[in-house]
XYZ file of C-alpha atoms in Angstrom:
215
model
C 34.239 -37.362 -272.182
C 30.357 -37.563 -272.219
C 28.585 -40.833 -271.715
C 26.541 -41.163 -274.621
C 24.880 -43.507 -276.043
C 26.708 -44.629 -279.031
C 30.038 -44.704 -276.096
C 27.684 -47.249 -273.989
C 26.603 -49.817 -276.741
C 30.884 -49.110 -277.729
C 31.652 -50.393 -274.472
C 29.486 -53.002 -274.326
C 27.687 -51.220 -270.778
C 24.428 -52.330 -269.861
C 22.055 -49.402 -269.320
C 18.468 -48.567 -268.869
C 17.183 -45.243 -269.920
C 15.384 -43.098 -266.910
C 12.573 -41.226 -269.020
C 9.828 -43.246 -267.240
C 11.245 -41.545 -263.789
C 11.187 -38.422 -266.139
C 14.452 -38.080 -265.414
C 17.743 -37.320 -267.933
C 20.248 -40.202 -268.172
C 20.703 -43.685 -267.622
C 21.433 -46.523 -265.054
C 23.346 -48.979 -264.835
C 23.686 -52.339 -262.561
C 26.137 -52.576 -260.422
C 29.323 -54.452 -262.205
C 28.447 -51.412 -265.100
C 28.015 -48.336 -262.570
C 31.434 -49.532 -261.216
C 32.876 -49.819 -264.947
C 31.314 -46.011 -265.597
C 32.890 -44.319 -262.326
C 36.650 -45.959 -263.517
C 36.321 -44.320 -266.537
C 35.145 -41.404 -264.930
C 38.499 -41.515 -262.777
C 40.649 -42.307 -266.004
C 39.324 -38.935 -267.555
C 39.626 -36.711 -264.508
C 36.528 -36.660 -264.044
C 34.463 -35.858 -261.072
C 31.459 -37.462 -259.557
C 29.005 -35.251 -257.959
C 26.447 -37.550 -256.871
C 24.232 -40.665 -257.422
C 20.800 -42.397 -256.896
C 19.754 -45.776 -256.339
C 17.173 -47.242 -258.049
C 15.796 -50.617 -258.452
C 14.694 -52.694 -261.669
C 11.257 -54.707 -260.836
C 9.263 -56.455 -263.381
C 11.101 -54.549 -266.150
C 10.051 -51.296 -264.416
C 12.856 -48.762 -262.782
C 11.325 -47.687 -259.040
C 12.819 -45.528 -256.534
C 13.708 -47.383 -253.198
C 11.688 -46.945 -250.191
C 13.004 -43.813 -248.823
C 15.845 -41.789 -250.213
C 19.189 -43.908 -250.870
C 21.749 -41.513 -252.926
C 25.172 -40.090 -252.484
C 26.835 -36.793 -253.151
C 30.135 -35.323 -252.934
C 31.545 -31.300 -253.277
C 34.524 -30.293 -253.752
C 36.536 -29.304 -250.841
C 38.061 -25.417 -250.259
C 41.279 -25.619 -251.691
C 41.136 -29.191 -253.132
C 42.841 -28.947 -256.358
C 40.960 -30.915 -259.348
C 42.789 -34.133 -259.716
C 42.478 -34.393 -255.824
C 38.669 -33.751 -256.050
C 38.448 -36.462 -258.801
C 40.147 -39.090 -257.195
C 38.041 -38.651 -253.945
C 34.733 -38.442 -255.422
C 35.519 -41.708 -257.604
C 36.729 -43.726 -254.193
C 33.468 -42.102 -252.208
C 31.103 -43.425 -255.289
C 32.708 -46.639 -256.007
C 32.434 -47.854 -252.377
C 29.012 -46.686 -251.969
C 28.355 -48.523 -255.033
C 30.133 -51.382 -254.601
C 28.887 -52.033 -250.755
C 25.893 -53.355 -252.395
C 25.652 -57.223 -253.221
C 22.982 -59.961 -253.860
C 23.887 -61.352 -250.093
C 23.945 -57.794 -247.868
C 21.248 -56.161 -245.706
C 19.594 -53.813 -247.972
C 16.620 -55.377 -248.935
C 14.899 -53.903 -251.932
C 17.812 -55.916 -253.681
C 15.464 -59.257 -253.213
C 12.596 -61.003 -253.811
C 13.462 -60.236 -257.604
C 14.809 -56.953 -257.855
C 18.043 -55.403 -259.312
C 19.404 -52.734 -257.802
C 20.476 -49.594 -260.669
C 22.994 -46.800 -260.059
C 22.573 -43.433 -261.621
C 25.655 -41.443 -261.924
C 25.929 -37.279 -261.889
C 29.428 -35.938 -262.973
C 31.006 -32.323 -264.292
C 33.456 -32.224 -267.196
C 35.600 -29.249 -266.365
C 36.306 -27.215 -263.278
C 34.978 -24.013 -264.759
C 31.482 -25.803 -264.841
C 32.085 -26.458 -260.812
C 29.903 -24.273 -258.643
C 28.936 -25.404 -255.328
C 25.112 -25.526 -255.041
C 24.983 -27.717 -252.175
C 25.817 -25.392 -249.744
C 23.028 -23.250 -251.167
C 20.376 -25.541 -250.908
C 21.382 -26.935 -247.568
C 21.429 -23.689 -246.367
C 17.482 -22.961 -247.646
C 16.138 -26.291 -246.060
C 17.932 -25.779 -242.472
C 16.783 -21.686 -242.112
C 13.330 -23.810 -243.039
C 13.771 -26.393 -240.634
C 10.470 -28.285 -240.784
C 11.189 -30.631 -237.504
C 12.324 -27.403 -235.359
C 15.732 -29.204 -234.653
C 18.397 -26.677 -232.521
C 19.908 -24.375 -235.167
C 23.561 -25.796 -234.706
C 22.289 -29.150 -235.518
C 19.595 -28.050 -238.542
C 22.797 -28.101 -240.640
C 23.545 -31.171 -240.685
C 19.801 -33.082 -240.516
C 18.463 -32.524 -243.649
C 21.990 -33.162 -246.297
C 20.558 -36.242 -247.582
C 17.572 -34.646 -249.249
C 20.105 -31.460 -250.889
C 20.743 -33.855 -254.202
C 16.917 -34.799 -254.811
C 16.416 -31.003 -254.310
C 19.601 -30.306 -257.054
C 17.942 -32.733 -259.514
C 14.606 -31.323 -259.156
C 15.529 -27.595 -259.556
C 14.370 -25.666 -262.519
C 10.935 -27.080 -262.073
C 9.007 -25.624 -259.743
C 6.510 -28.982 -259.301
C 9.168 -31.306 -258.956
C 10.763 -29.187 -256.377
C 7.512 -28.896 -254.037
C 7.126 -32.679 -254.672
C 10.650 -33.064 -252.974
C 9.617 -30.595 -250.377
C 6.419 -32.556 -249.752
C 8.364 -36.251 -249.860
C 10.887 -34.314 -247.110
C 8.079 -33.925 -244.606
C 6.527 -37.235 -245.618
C 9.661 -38.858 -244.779
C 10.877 -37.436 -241.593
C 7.186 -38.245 -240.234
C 5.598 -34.324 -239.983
C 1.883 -34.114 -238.452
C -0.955 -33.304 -240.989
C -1.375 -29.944 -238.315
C 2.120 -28.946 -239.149
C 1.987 -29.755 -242.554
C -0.561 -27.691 -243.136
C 0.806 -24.467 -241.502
C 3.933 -24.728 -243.289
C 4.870 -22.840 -246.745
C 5.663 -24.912 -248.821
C 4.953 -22.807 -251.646
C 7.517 -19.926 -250.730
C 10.259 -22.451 -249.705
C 9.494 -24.238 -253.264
C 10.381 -20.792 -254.884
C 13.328 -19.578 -253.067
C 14.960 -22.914 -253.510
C 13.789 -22.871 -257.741
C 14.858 -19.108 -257.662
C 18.677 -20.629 -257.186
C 18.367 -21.808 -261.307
C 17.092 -18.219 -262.364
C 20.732 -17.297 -260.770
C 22.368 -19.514 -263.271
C 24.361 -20.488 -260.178
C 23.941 -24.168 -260.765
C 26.742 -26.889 -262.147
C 26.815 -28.082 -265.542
C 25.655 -31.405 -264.477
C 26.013 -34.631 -266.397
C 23.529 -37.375 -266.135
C 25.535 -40.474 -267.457
């Protein structure tokens, strides 16, 4: 089943194309996201991941700071297993946003969008997250203990995903990384960035990357 665009305006799915973010794919708002990821499940389908995004003035932004969600599938977990628990992890982060919560780049105006990332069959299922999780702790940019460098830097492993293939957009991420977690301009500018940029890019040149799906 591929979300395309004849099977949104079918459906009747509100959608906003993310070429502006330069990005394949579409969004969706909230009710519609929800809609996608049960139709997702139907088809035994699993999600791999999502952004957040926000709709202001016509105009899709990113949120300030990073606000996404991604899920692997376990060793061992049979397919209709992984489907089922990626489509339950997605729809509640999804659906924990609403016009009256906490989070608020959903005011003053703005709508919030959800951009789905899925894989249509398990022989397109390679686990890259490990990979790239693997890169940014041996980097390490805040010098965290090595037993916890695992573990600090998952949230940024999708933006790198997304962005691999393209060398710029990869060192971007890399450079939004150690804008984010608050790096001194003296660290910054002893670290490669460069080198780290190519060994994580140098994971697409070893084809060892899902078929993603940008619904």
């Amino acid at each position: 089943m591929m979300i395309t665009l004849d099977y949104l305006q079918k459906k009747k799915i509100k959608f906003f194309p993310l070429t502006s973010l330069g990005l394949k794919g579409y969004a969706y708002p909230k009710e519609d996201a929800l809609t996608i990821i049960e139709e997702l499940r139907k088809n035994n389908i699993p999600i791999i991941g999502g952004k957040v995004l926000v709709l202001v003035d016509n105009k899709i932004e990113y949120p300030k700071g990073y606000d996404n969600w991604f899920c692997d599938r376990l060793q061992n977990e049979s397919w209709f297993d992984f489907v089922q628990r990626s489509c339950d992890i997605s729809f509640q982060y999804v659906n924990r946003y609403s016009i009256n919560n906490a989070f608020p780049f959903f005011r003053k105006g703005k709508i919030g969008l959800f951009k789905i990332s899925y894989i249509e069959k398990p022989e397109e299922y390679i686990d890259i997250s490990s990979k790239v999780n693997k890169v940014l702790a041996q980097w390490n940019p805040i010098g965290v203990p090595l037993d916890i460098a695992d573990s600090e830097y998952t949230e940024y492993v999708p933006y790198i995903i997304d962005a691999i293939g393209d060398i710029k957009e990869v060192t971007n991420c890399l450079l939004s990384i150690l804008r984010n977690i608050g790096v001194g301009k003296e660290v910054f500018n002893n670290l490669d960035i460069t080198k780290i940029a190519f060994q994580l890019n140098d994971l697409a040149n070893h084809q060892i990357i899902s078929k993603i799906k940008e619904s």
